[in-house]
mmCIF file of C-alpha atoms and ligand atoms in Angstrom:
data_model
loop_
_atom_site.group_PDB
_atom_site.id
_atom_site.type_symbol
_atom_site.label_atom_id
_atom_site.label_comp_id
_atom_site.label_asym_id
_atom_site.label_seq_id
_atom_site.Cartn_x
_atom_site.Cartn_y
_atom_site.Cartn_z
ATOM 1 C CA MET P 1 7.230 -17.223 4.567
ATOM 2 C CA THR P 2 7.986 -15.461 7.872
ATOM 3 C CA SER P 3 11.674 -15.155 8.851
ATOM 4 C CA PRO P 4 12.933 -15.792 12.422
ATOM 5 C CA ASP P 5 12.738 -12.045 13.126
ATOM 6 C CA GLY P 6 9.010 -12.106 12.371
ATOM 7 C CA LEU P 7 9.255 -10.306 9.031
ATOM 8 C CA ARG P 8 7.574 -11.579 5.885
ATOM 9 C CA PRO P 9 8.018 -10.455 2.286
ATOM 10 C CA VAL P 10 5.424 -8.184 0.707
ATOM 11 C CA ASP P 11 3.152 -9.637 -1.979
ATOM 12 C CA VAL P 12 4.461 -8.771 -5.436
ATOM 13 C CA LEU P 13 1.905 -8.522 -8.238
ATOM 14 C CA THR P 14 2.520 -8.476 -11.999
ATOM 15 C CA VAL P 15 0.771 -6.301 -14.568
ATOM 16 C CA ALA P 16 -1.239 -8.417 -17.017
ATOM 17 C CA ALA P 17 -2.986 -5.645 -18.951
ATOM 18 C CA VAL P 18 -3.423 -1.889 -19.048
ATOM 19 C CA ALA P 19 -6.424 0.002 -20.447
ATOM 20 C CA ASP P 20 -7.571 3.614 -20.435
ATOM 21 C CA VAL P 21 -11.074 3.814 -18.965
ATOM 22 C CA THR P 22 -11.290 7.556 -19.656
ATOM 23 C CA PRO P 23 -8.681 10.114 -20.791
ATOM 24 C CA SER P 24 -7.424 10.501 -17.210
ATOM 25 C CA VAL P 25 -8.069 7.096 -15.636
ATOM 26 C CA ARG P 26 -5.895 4.100 -16.398
ATOM 27 C CA ARG P 27 -7.030 0.640 -15.309
ATOM 28 C CA VAL P 28 -4.225 -1.741 -14.444
ATOM 29 C CA LEU P 29 -5.000 -5.445 -14.206
ATOM 30 C CA LEU P 30 -2.614 -7.163 -11.826
ATOM 31 C CA THR P 31 -2.194 -10.848 -11.163
ATOM 32 C CA GLY P 32 -0.922 -12.624 -8.089
ATOM 33 C CA THR P 33 -1.587 -15.546 -5.809
ATOM 34 C CA ALA P 34 -5.126 -16.075 -4.522
ATOM 35 C CA ALA P 35 -3.984 -15.178 -1.003
ATOM 36 C CA ALA P 36 -2.290 -11.958 -2.134
ATOM 37 C CA VAL P 37 -5.328 -10.829 -4.131
ATOM 38 C CA ALA P 38 -7.734 -11.719 -1.310
ATOM 39 C CA ALA P 39 -5.687 -9.634 1.116
ATOM 40 C CA ALA P 40 -5.309 -6.639 -1.221
ATOM 41 C CA GLY P 41 -8.384 -4.552 -0.612
ATOM 42 C CA PRO P 42 -10.784 -2.945 -0.724
ATOM 43 C CA THR P 43 -8.373 -0.162 0.276
ATOM 44 C CA VAL P 44 -4.827 -1.282 -0.324
ATOM 45 C CA ASN P 45 -1.340 -0.086 0.569
ATOM 46 C CA LEU P 46 0.504 -0.099 -2.739
ATOM 47 C CA LEU P 47 4.264 -0.197 -2.905
ATOM 48 C CA VAL P 48 5.128 1.556 -6.117
ATOM 49 C CA PRO P 49 8.608 1.231 -7.626
ATOM 50 C CA ARG P 50 10.252 4.205 -9.260
ATOM 51 C CA VAL P 51 9.661 4.177 -13.022
ATOM 52 C CA GLY P 52 12.557 2.468 -14.793
ATOM 53 C CA ASP P 53 14.086 1.056 -11.614
ATOM 54 C CA PRO P 54 15.127 -2.476 -12.591
ATOM 55 C CA ALA P 55 15.624 -3.649 -9.004
ATOM 56 C CA PRO P 56 13.417 -1.971 -6.399
ATOM 57 C CA ARG P 57 14.230 -3.060 -2.862
ATOM 58 C CA TRP P 58 10.855 -4.019 -1.401
ATOM 59 C CA PRO P 59 10.183 -3.525 2.299
ATOM 60 C CA GLN P 60 9.005 -6.353 4.539
ATOM 61 C CA VAL P 61 5.962 -6.667 6.784
ATOM 62 C CA ALA P 62 6.191 -7.195 10.548
ATOM 63 C CA ARG P 63 3.806 -9.499 12.477
ATOM 64 C CA ASP P 64 1.725 -6.479 13.540
ATOM 65 C CA GLY P 65 1.359 -5.344 9.916
ATOM 66 C CA ARG P 66 3.961 -2.584 10.156
ATOM 67 C CA ILE P 67 5.933 -1.964 6.961
ATOM 68 C CA VAL P 68 9.666 -2.306 7.629
ATOM 69 C CA TRP P 69 11.732 -0.422 5.071
ATOM 70 C CA PRO P 70 15.206 -1.495 3.964
ATOM 71 C CA ILE P 71 18.038 0.746 5.088
ATOM 72 C CA GLY P 72 19.232 3.165 2.413
ATOM 73 C CA ALA P 73 17.767 3.950 -0.994
ATOM 74 C CA HIS P 74 15.044 1.559 -2.099
ATOM 75 C CA GLY P 75 13.144 3.335 -4.886
ATOM 76 C CA VAL P 76 9.703 2.383 -3.551
ATOM 77 C CA SER P 77 6.834 4.701 -2.538
ATOM 78 C CA LEU P 78 3.845 3.845 -0.377
ATOM 79 C CA ARG P 79 0.442 5.054 -1.629
ATOM 80 C CA SER P 80 -3.183 4.175 -0.833
ATOM 81 C CA TYR P 81 -5.392 2.916 -3.642
ATOM 82 C CA THR P 82 -8.648 1.019 -4.050
ATOM 83 C CA ALA P 83 -9.086 -2.425 -5.525
ATOM 84 C CA ARG P 84 -11.894 -1.660 -7.966
ATOM 85 C CA ARG P 85 -12.327 -5.393 -8.466
ATOM 86 C CA GLN P 86 -10.549 -8.304 -6.849
ATOM 87 C CA ASP P 87 -11.069 -11.958 -7.613
ATOM 88 C CA PRO P 88 -8.887 -14.301 -5.576
ATOM 89 C CA ALA P 89 -10.166 -17.336 -7.521
ATOM 90 C CA THR P 90 -8.535 -16.072 -10.720
ATOM 91 C CA GLY P 91 -5.770 -14.140 -8.954
ATOM 92 C CA ARG P 92 -6.871 -10.883 -10.607
ATOM 93 C CA LEU P 93 -6.915 -7.407 -9.087
ATOM 94 C CA GLU P 94 -7.950 -4.213 -10.885
ATOM 95 C CA ILE P 95 -6.813 -0.749 -9.858
ATOM 96 C CA ASP P 96 -7.903 2.493 -11.514
ATOM 97 C CA PHE P 97 -5.166 5.142 -11.358
ATOM 98 C CA VAL P 98 -5.929 8.812 -11.963
ATOM 99 C CA LEU P 99 -3.192 10.043 -14.308
ATOM 100 C CA HIS P 100 -2.758 13.385 -12.575
ATOM 101 C CA GLY P 101 0.702 13.878 -14.011
ATOM 102 C CA ASP P 102 2.865 14.118 -10.924
ATOM 103 C CA GLY P 103 3.948 11.720 -8.193
ATOM 104 C CA PRO P 104 5.397 8.205 -8.148
ATOM 105 C CA ALA P 105 2.071 6.336 -8.388
ATOM 106 C CA ALA P 106 0.604 8.358 -11.257
ATOM 107 C CA SER P 107 3.943 8.178 -13.087
ATOM 108 C CA TRP P 108 4.140 4.429 -12.542
ATOM 109 C CA ALA P 109 0.626 3.939 -13.916
ATOM 110 C CA ALA P 110 1.338 6.151 -16.918
ATOM 111 C CA ALA P 111 4.313 3.936 -17.779
ATOM 112 C CA ALA P 112 2.777 0.586 -16.734
ATOM 113 C CA ALA P 113 3.026 -2.259 -19.236
ATOM 114 C CA PRO P 114 2.473 -6.020 -19.009
ATOM 115 C CA GLY P 115 5.204 -7.656 -16.958
ATOM 116 C CA ALA P 116 5.794 -4.636 -14.703
ATOM 117 C CA GLN P 117 5.594 -5.277 -10.989
ATOM 118 C CA LEU P 118 4.339 -3.569 -7.878
ATOM 119 C CA ALA P 119 3.718 -4.832 -4.385
ATOM 120 C CA VAL P 120 0.964 -4.691 -1.802
ATOM 121 C CA ALA P 121 1.318 -4.579 1.957
ATOM 122 C CA GLY P 122 -1.839 -4.390 3.961
ATOM 123 C CA ALA P 123 -5.401 -3.374 3.355
ATOM 124 C CA ALA P 124 -8.291 -1.649 5.055
ATOM 125 C CA ALA P 125 -12.051 -1.304 4.789
ATOM 126 C CA LEU P 126 -13.722 1.432 2.734
ATOM 127 C CA GLY P 127 -15.449 2.811 5.827
ATOM 128 C CA ASP P 128 -18.910 2.491 4.346
ATOM 129 C CA ARG P 129 -21.987 1.142 6.075
ATOM 130 C CA PRO P 130 -25.237 -0.068 4.552
ATOM 131 C CA ALA P 131 -28.177 2.271 5.118
ATOM 132 C CA GLY P 132 -31.596 2.853 3.616
ATOM 133 C CA ARG P 133 -30.431 6.228 2.338
ATOM 134 C CA LEU P 134 -26.908 6.956 1.116
ATOM 135 C CA LEU P 135 -25.120 10.163 0.291
ATOM 136 C CA LEU P 136 -21.942 9.446 -1.660
ATOM 137 C CA ALA P 137 -19.636 12.222 -2.789
ATOM 138 C CA GLY P 138 -16.232 12.022 -4.426
ATOM 139 C CA ASP P 139 -13.903 12.931 -7.252
ATOM 140 C CA GLU P 140 -12.116 10.666 -9.744
ATOM 141 C CA THR P 141 -9.914 9.125 -7.042
ATOM 142 C CA ALA P 142 -13.023 7.982 -5.161
ATOM 143 C CA LEU P 143 -14.835 6.450 -8.146
ATOM 144 C CA PRO P 144 -13.377 2.955 -7.592
ATOM 145 C CA ALA P 145 -14.605 2.986 -3.982
ATOM 146 C CA ILE P 146 -17.974 4.506 -4.880
ATOM 147 C CA SER P 147 -18.424 1.914 -7.615
ATOM 148 C CA ARG P 148 -17.902 -0.843 -5.019
ATOM 149 C CA ILE P 149 -20.263 0.784 -2.530
ATOM 150 C CA LEU P 150 -22.980 1.187 -5.162
ATOM 151 C CA ALA P 151 -22.537 -2.330 -6.506
ATOM 152 C CA ALA P 152 -22.868 -3.774 -2.989
ATOM 153 C CA ALA P 153 -25.913 -1.672 -2.024
ATOM 154 C CA PRO P 154 -29.192 -3.604 -1.807
ATOM 155 C CA GLU P 155 -31.661 -2.814 -4.604
ATOM 156 C CA GLY P 156 -34.011 -0.897 -2.294
ATOM 157 C CA THR P 157 -31.309 1.621 -1.286
ATOM 158 C CA ARG P 158 -32.146 5.254 -2.017
ATOM 159 C CA GLY P 159 -29.974 8.344 -2.180
ATOM 160 C CA VAL P 160 -27.631 10.331 -4.337
ATOM 161 C CA ALA P 161 -24.042 10.008 -5.550
ATOM 162 C CA LEU P 162 -22.303 13.308 -6.307
ATOM 163 C CA LEU P 163 -19.426 12.578 -8.678
ATOM 164 C CA GLU P 164 -16.953 15.311 -9.566
ATOM 165 C CA VAL P 165 -14.983 14.808 -12.778
ATOM 166 C CA ALA P 166 -13.394 17.096 -15.372
ATOM 167 C CA GLY P 167 -16.112 16.663 -17.990
ATOM 168 C CA PRO P 168 -18.475 14.236 -19.742
ATOM 169 C CA GLU P 169 -15.543 12.288 -21.181
ATOM 170 C CA GLU P 170 -14.552 11.317 -17.610
ATOM 171 C CA GLU P 171 -17.931 9.837 -16.643
ATOM 172 C CA GLN P 172 -17.948 6.082 -16.087
ATOM 173 C CA ASP P 173 -20.682 3.466 -16.244
ATOM 174 C CA LEU P 174 -21.558 2.574 -12.662
ATOM 175 C CA VAL P 175 -23.924 -0.148 -11.514
ATOM 176 C CA ALA P 176 -26.256 1.301 -8.866
ATOM 177 C CA PRO P 177 -29.638 0.638 -7.279
ATOM 178 C CA ALA P 178 -32.429 2.356 -9.233
ATOM 179 C CA GLY P 179 -33.214 4.578 -6.236
ATOM 180 C CA VAL P 180 -29.725 6.117 -6.117
ATOM 181 C CA GLU P 181 -29.350 9.117 -8.415
ATOM 182 C CA LEU P 182 -25.938 9.479 -10.066
ATOM 183 C CA ARG P 183 -25.210 13.184 -10.405
ATOM 184 C CA TRP P 184 -22.072 13.984 -12.418
ATOM 185 C CA LEU P 185 -20.529 17.376 -11.642
ATOM 186 C CA HIS P 186 -18.191 18.822 -14.272
ATOM 187 C CA ARG P 187 -15.179 20.862 -13.205
ATOM 188 C CA GLY P 188 -14.592 22.142 -16.737
ATOM 189 C CA THR P 189 -11.435 24.190 -16.976
ATOM 190 C CA LEU P 190 -10.864 24.323 -13.210
ATOM 191 C CA PRO P 191 -7.953 22.143 -12.053
ATOM 192 C CA PRO P 192 -8.538 19.058 -9.840
ATOM 193 C CA GLY P 193 -8.895 20.238 -6.254
ATOM 194 C CA GLY P 194 -9.743 23.736 -7.483
ATOM 195 C CA SER P 195 -13.524 23.617 -7.460
ATOM 196 C CA THR P 196 -16.203 23.850 -4.786
ATOM 197 C CA LEU P 197 -18.582 21.604 -6.746
ATOM 198 C CA LEU P 198 -18.920 18.860 -4.142
ATOM 199 C CA ALA P 199 -19.305 21.244 -1.220
ATOM 200 C CA ASP P 200 -21.846 23.334 -3.135
ATOM 201 C CA ALA P 201 -23.831 20.272 -4.180
ATOM 202 C CA VAL P 202 -23.980 18.971 -0.611
ATOM 203 C CA ALA P 203 -24.906 22.448 0.657
ATOM 204 C CA GLY P 204 -27.838 22.348 -1.763
ATOM 205 C CA LEU P 205 -29.202 19.093 -0.331
ATOM 206 C CA ASP P 206 -31.762 18.970 2.450
ATOM 207 C CA ARG P 207 -31.044 16.447 5.167
ATOM 208 C CA PRO P 208 -33.220 13.398 4.551
ATOM 209 C CA ALA P 209 -35.610 12.574 7.367
ATOM 210 C CA GLY P 210 -34.859 9.693 9.723
ATOM 211 C CA GLU P 211 -31.673 8.117 11.020
ATOM 212 C CA ASP P 212 -31.214 5.239 8.541
ATOM 213 C CA LEU P 213 -28.711 7.369 6.729
ATOM 214 C CA PHE P 214 -25.030 7.138 5.842
ATOM 215 C CA ALA P 215 -22.739 9.601 4.069
ATOM 216 C CA TRP P 216 -19.448 8.548 2.451
ATOM 217 C CA VAL P 217 -17.149 11.262 1.111
ATOM 218 C CA ALA P 218 -13.649 11.142 -0.393
ATOM 219 C CA ALA P 219 -11.877 13.698 -2.576
ATOM 220 C CA GLU P 220 -9.202 16.368 -2.207
ATOM 221 C CA SER P 221 -8.687 17.082 1.509
ATOM 222 C CA GLY P 222 -9.871 20.708 1.513
ATOM 223 C CA ALA P 223 -13.107 19.823 -0.289
ATOM 224 C CA VAL P 224 -13.741 16.965 2.125
ATOM 225 C CA ARG P 225 -13.174 19.215 5.132
ATOM 226 C CA THR P 226 -15.940 21.588 3.954
ATOM 227 C CA VAL P 227 -18.383 18.772 3.217
ATOM 228 C CA ARG P 228 -17.627 17.061 6.542
ATOM 229 C CA ALA P 229 -18.370 20.255 8.458
ATOM 230 C CA ASP P 230 -21.714 20.602 6.656
ATOM 231 C CA LEU P 231 -22.682 16.993 7.362
ATOM 232 C CA ARG P 232 -21.730 17.233 11.033
ATOM 233 C CA GLY P 233 -23.237 20.680 11.494
ATOM 234 C CA ARG P 234 -26.304 21.267 9.344
ATOM 235 C CA TRP P 235 -27.137 17.558 8.910
ATOM 236 C CA GLY P 236 -26.158 16.683 12.479
ATOM 237 C CA LEU P 237 -24.556 13.391 11.488
ATOM 238 C CA GLY P 238 -22.774 11.505 14.260
ATOM 239 C CA ARG P 239 -19.546 9.559 13.748
ATOM 240 C CA ALA P 240 -21.377 6.326 12.975
ATOM 241 C CA GLN P 241 -23.327 8.032 10.215
ATOM 242 C CA HIS P 242 -20.540 9.308 8.047
ATOM 243 C CA HIS P 243 -17.065 8.616 6.727
ATOM 244 C CA ALA P 244 -15.356 11.593 5.125
ATOM 245 C CA ILE P 245 -11.633 11.481 4.377
ATOM 246 C CA GLY P 246 -9.200 13.299 2.127
ATOM 247 C CA TYR P 247 -7.888 10.972 -0.581
ATOM 248 C CA TRP P 248 -5.212 13.428 -1.713
ATOM 249 C CA ARG P 249 -3.854 16.846 -0.830
ATOM 250 C CA LEU P 250 -3.416 19.703 -3.240
ATOM 251 C CA GLY P 251 0.299 20.498 -3.535
ATOM 252 C CA ARG P 252 1.365 17.735 -1.123
ATOM 253 C CA ALA P 253 2.640 14.202 -1.743
ATOM 254 C CA MET P 254 0.956 11.396 0.167
ATOM 255 C CA GLY P 255 2.555 8.391 1.897
ATOM 256 C CA GLY P 256 6.251 7.625 2.150
HETATM 257 C C1 LIG E 301 -7.929 5.168 0.993
HETATM 258 C C2 LIG E 301 -7.516 5.795 -0.319
HETATM 259 C C3 LIG E 301 -7.878 5.201 -1.531
HETATM 260 C C4 LIG E 301 -7.519 5.780 -2.753
HETATM 261 N N1 LIG E 301 -7.865 5.158 -3.933
HETATM 262 C C5 LIG E 301 -7.460 5.693 -5.119
HETATM 263 C C6 LIG E 301 -7.763 5.043 -6.361
HETATM 264 O O1 LIG E 301 -8.345 3.949 -6.407
HETATM 265 N N2 LIG E 301 -7.340 5.639 -7.510
HETATM 266 C C7 LIG E 301 -6.644 6.834 -7.504
HETATM 267 O O2 LIG E 301 -6.281 7.328 -8.576
HETATM 268 N N3 LIG E 301 -6.338 7.451 -6.336
HETATM 269 C C8 LIG E 301 -6.714 6.906 -5.164
HETATM 270 N N4 LIG E 301 -6.390 7.529 -3.988
HETATM 271 C C9 LIG E 301 -5.656 8.808 -4.062
HETATM 272 C C10 LIG E 301 -4.139 8.615 -4.249
HETATM 273 O O3 LIG E 301 -3.612 7.867 -3.159
HETATM 274 C C11 LIG E 301 -3.489 10.012 -4.291
HETATM 275 O O4 LIG E 301 -3.945 10.719 -5.425
HETATM 276 C C12 LIG E 301 -1.982 9.974 -4.261
HETATM 277 O O5 LIG E 301 -1.524 11.270 -3.932
HETATM 278 C C13 LIG E 301 -1.370 9.538 -5.579
HETATM 279 O O6 LIG E 301 0.006 9.371 -5.396
HETATM 280 P P1 LIG E 301 1.090 9.918 -6.416
HETATM 281 O O7 LIG E 301 2.355 9.258 -6.081
HETATM 282 O O8 LIG E 301 0.571 9.800 -7.813
HETATM 283 O O9 LIG E 301 1.159 11.483 -6.091
HETATM 284 P P2 LIG E 301 1.818 12.186 -4.750
HETATM 285 O O10 LIG E 301 3.300 11.956 -4.734
HETATM 286 O O11 LIG E 301 1.063 11.765 -3.557
HETATM 287 O O12 LIG E 301 1.524 13.706 -5.068
HETATM 288 C C14 LIG E 301 2.287 14.456 -6.011
HETATM 289 C C15 LIG E 301 1.514 15.712 -6.426
HETATM 290 O O13 LIG E 301 0.350 15.307 -7.148
HETATM 291 C C16 LIG E 301 -0.806 15.940 -6.614
HETATM 292 N N5 LIG E 301 -1.943 14.981 -6.729
HETATM 293 C C17 LIG E 301 -2.107 13.803 -6.088
HETATM 294 N N6 LIG E 301 -3.253 13.203 -6.463
HETATM 295 C C18 LIG E 301 -3.826 14.027 -7.369
HETATM 296 C C19 LIG E 301 -5.014 13.954 -8.131
HETATM 297 N N7 LIG E 301 -5.865 12.906 -8.062
HETATM 298 N N8 LIG E 301 -5.282 14.959 -8.983
HETATM 299 C C20 LIG E 301 -4.443 16.040 -9.097
HETATM 300 N N9 LIG E 301 -3.298 16.159 -8.393
HETATM 301 C C21 LIG E 301 -2.994 15.161 -7.547
HETATM 302 C C22 LIG E 301 -0.448 16.250 -5.158
HETATM 303 O O14 LIG E 301 -1.203 17.350 -4.703
HETATM 304 C C23 LIG E 301 1.037 16.550 -5.242
HETATM 305 O O15 LIG E 301 1.243 17.901 -5.583
HETATM 306 C C24 LIG E 301 -6.757 6.978 -2.757
HETATM 307 C C25 LIG E 301 -6.379 7.560 -1.538
HETATM 308 C C26 LIG E 301 -6.762 6.987 -0.336
HETATM 309 C C27 LIG E 301 -6.342 7.648 0.970
#
């Protein structure tokens, strides 16, 4: 309900189940009202309480969607995530968290158990666009988005998905059109954000002929910057033909 000052409460969701999809990806099933789940994605602003905080002070949301934080300590961090699946009819929302070891969101996911709560405040599109030929490139943080893009692609779609993960144990089953090749790239002993696998793989691709083409890229910011430059330069892609954004920054916290 909106208060006289135009502020409404954030949507609070409750953890129903937690499962490890791979050694470094934890899937958290959240439940909430149909309206909250419908509004929470595909990209979602998560409000993550500090682990062990029994009473986080949630912010509120202004009419224009702005998040209005309480004054003083509140124990809540804002991070962007992807609803891997959302089903308003059953009030279920799935989020895959990379357990990278540091940071409020990864720590929250590592400790998540049924009954725990987090909140959502606003959502955005993935930035993808249907095209006859797709180039998708991302690391573990982008797999939820890439899985949605592939699942939504019409059967006749062609292209390649370049997927950087630590090793074979981190590969996931993805539903994709038969004409889209899934190419898993293994970082091995290199740390996340420490490889040039995605940039090298894109550099090794010839630009497909024609203009019915879309490239979607998300990974560590430095890797994305290199790939973006290649797609804009060598491939000559205009703004409407690609979406390339850093999903995280090596050595830097995201959000507030
Ligand atoms: C639109 C969007 C959608 C996203 N969707 C997802 C998603 O579905 N699942 C998901 O797991 N992530 C996703 N991310 C990435 C996620 O928001 C970041 O990884 C974020 O930094 C995690 O917050 P944190 O509190 O755990 O760590 P922060 O407090 O932000 O960072 C703490 C430290 O951890 C490091 N770090 C952050 N992420 C990683 C990582 N993946 N690997 C290694 N080190 C890291 C930082 O460099 C920093 O040193 C998405 C990002 C965006 C912008």
